[in-house]
PDB file of C-alpha atoms and ligand atoms in Angstrom:
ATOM      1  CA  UNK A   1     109.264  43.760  55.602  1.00  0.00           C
ATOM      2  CA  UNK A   2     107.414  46.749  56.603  1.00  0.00           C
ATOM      3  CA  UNK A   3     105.809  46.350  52.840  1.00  0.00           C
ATOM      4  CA  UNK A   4     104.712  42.964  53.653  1.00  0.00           C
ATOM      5  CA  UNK A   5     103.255  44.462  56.627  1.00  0.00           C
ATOM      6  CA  UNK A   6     100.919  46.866  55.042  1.00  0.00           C
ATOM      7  CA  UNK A   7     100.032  44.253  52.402  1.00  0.00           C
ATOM      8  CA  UNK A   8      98.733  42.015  54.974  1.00  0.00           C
ATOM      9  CA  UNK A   9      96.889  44.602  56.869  1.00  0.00           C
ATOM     10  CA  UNK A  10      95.490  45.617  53.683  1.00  0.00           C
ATOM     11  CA  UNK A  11      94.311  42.244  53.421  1.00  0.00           C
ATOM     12  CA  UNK A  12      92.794  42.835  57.234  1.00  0.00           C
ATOM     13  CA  UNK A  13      90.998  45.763  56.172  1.00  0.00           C
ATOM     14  CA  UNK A  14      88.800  43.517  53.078  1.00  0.00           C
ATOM     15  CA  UNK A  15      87.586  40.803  55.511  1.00  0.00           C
ATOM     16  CA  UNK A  16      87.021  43.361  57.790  1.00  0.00           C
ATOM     17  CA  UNK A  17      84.742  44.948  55.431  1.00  0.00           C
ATOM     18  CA  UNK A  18      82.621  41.622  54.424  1.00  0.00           C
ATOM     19  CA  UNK A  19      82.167  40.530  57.927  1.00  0.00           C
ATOM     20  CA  UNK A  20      80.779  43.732  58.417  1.00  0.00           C
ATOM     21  CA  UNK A  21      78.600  43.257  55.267  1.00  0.00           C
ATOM     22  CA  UNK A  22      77.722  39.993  56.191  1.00  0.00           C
ATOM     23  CA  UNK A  23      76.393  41.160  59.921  1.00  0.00           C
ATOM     24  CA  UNK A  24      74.231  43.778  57.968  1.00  0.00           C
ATOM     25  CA  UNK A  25      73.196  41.182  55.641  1.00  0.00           C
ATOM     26  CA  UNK A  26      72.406  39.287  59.147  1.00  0.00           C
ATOM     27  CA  UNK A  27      70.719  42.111  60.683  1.00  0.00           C
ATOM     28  CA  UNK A  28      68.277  42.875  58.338  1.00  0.00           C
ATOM     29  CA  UNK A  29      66.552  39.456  58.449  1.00  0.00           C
ATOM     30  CA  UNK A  30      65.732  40.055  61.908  1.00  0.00           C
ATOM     31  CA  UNK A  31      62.411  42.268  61.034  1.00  0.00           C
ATOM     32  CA  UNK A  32      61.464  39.782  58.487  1.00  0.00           C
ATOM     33  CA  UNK A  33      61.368  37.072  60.854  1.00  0.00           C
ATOM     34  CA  UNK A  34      59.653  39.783  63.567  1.00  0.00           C
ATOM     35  CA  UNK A  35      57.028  40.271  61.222  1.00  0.00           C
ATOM     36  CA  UNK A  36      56.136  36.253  60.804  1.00  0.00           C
ATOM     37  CA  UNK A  37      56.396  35.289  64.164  1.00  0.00           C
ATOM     38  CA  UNK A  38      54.455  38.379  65.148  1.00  0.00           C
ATOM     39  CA  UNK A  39      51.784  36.633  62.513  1.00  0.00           C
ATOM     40  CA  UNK A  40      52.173  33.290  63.743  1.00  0.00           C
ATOM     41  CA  UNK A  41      52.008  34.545  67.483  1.00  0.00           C
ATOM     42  CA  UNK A  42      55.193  32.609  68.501  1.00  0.00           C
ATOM     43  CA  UNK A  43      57.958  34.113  70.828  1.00  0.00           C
ATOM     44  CA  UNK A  44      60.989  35.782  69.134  1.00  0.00           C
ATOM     45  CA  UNK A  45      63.282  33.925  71.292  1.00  0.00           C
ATOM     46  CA  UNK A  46      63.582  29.656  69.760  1.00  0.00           C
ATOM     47  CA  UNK A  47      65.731  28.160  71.940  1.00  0.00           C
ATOM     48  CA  UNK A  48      65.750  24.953  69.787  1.00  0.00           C
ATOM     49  CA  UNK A  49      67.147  26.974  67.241  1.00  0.00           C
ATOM     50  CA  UNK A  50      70.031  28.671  68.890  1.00  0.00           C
ATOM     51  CA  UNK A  51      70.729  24.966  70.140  1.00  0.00           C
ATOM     52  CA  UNK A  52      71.103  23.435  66.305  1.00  0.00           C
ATOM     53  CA  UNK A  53      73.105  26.901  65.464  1.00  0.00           C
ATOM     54  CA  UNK A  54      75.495  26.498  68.092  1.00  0.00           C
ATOM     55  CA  UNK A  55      76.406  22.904  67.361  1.00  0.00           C
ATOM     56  CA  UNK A  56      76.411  23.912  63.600  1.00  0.00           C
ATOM     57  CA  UNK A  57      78.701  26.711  64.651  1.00  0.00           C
ATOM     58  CA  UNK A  58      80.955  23.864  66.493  1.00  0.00           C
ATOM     59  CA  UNK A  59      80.935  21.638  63.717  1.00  0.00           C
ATOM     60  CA  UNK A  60      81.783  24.505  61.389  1.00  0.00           C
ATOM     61  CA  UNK A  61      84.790  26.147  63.978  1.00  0.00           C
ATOM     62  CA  UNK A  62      86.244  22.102  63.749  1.00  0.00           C
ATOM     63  CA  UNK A  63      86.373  22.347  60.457  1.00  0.00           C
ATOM     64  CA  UNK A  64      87.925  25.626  59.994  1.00  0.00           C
ATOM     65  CA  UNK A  65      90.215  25.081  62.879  1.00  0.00           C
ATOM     66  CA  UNK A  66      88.868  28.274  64.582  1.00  0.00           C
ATOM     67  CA  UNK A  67      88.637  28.583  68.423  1.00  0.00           C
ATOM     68  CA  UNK A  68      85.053  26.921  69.382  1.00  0.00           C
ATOM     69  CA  UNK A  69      84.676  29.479  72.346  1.00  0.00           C
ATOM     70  CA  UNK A  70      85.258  32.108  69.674  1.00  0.00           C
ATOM     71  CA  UNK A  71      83.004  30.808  67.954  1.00  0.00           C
ATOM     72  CA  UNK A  72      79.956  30.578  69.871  1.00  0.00           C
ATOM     73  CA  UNK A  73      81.216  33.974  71.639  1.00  0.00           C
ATOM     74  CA  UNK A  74      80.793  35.348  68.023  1.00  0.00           C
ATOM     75  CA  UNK A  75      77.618  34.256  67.428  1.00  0.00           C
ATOM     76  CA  UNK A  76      75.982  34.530  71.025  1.00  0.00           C
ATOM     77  CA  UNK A  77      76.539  38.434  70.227  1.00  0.00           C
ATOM     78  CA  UNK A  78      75.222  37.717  66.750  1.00  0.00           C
ATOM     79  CA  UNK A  79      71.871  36.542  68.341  1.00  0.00           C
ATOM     80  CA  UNK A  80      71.349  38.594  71.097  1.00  0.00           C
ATOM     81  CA  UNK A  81      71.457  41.164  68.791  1.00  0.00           C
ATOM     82  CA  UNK A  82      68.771  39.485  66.437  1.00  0.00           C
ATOM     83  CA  UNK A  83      66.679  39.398  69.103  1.00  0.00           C
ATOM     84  CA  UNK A  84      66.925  43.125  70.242  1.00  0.00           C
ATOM     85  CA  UNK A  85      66.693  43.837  66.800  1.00  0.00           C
ATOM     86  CA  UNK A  86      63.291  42.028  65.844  1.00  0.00           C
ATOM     87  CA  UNK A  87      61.477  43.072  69.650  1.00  0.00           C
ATOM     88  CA  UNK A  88      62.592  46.506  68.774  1.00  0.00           C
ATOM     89  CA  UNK A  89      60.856  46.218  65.416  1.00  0.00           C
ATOM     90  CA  UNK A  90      57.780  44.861  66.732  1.00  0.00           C
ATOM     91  CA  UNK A  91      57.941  47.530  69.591  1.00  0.00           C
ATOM     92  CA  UNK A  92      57.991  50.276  66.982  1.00  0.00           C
ATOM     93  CA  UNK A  93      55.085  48.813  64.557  1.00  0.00           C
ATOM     94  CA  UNK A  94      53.060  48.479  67.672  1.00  0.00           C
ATOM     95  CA  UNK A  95      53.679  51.963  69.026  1.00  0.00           C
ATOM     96  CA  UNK A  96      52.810  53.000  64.705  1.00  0.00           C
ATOM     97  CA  UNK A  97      49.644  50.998  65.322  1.00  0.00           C
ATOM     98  CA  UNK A  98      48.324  52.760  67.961  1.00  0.00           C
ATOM     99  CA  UNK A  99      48.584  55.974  66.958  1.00  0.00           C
ATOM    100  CA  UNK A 100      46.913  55.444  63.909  1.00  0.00           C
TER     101      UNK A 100
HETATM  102  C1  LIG B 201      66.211  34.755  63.962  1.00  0.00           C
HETATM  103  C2  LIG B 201      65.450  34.029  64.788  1.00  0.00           C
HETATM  104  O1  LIG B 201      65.087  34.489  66.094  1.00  0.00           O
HETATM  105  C3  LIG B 201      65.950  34.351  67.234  1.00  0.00           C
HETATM  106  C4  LIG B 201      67.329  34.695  66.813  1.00  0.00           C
HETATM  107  C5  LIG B 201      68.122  33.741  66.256  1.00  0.00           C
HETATM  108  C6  LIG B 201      69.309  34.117  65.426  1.00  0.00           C
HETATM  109  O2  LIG B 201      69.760  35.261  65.519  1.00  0.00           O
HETATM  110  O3  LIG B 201      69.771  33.269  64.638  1.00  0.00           O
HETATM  111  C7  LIG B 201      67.794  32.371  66.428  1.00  0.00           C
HETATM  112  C8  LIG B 201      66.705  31.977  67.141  1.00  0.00           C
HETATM  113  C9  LIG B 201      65.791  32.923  67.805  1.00  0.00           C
HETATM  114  O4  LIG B 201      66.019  32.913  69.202  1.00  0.00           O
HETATM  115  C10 LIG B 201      64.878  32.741  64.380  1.00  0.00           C
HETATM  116  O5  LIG B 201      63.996  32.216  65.084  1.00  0.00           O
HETATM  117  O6  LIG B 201      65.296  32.212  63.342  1.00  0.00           O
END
């Protein structure tokens, strides 16, 4: 029993590790899309977009029989986080740009 126990926590422990991969892998679009927005002189935050990822999120939780609120809790961190990340960026290549 107590085998089985460690064999599923083991199990644990490798998701663990890709969802952590995959939020890096998440992350580190955030100053490529910084960068062509900053271009394009659009906003960081899309609101349309959040909208069609939180419904594909739904769809997605339905499917998977995974809590919605989960869900969208999940990703509303996810996002926010985006965000911080890419106004960050742009704070920091702006604060570069000046100096030089
Ligand atoms: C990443 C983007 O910027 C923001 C962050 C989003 C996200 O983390 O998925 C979605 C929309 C934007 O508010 C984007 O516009 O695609």
């Amino acid at each position: 029993m107590i085998e089985k126990l460690a064999e599923i926590r083991k199990k644990i422990d490798e998701i663990d590790s890709q969802i952590l991969k995959l939020i890096a892998e998440r992350n580190s679009l955030a100053k490529d899309v910084a960068k062509i927005k900053n271009e394009l002189g659009i906003p960081i935050n899309d609101p349309d977009r959040e909208k069609y990822i939180y419904n594909r999120i739904r769809k997605l939780c339905k499917e998977h029989n995974v809590d919605e609120d989960i869900g969208i809790k999940i990703f509303q961190i996810l996002i926010e986080h985006n965000k911080f990340l890419q106004k960050k960026y742009l704070q920091e290549t702006q604060h570069k740009n000046k100096k030089l």
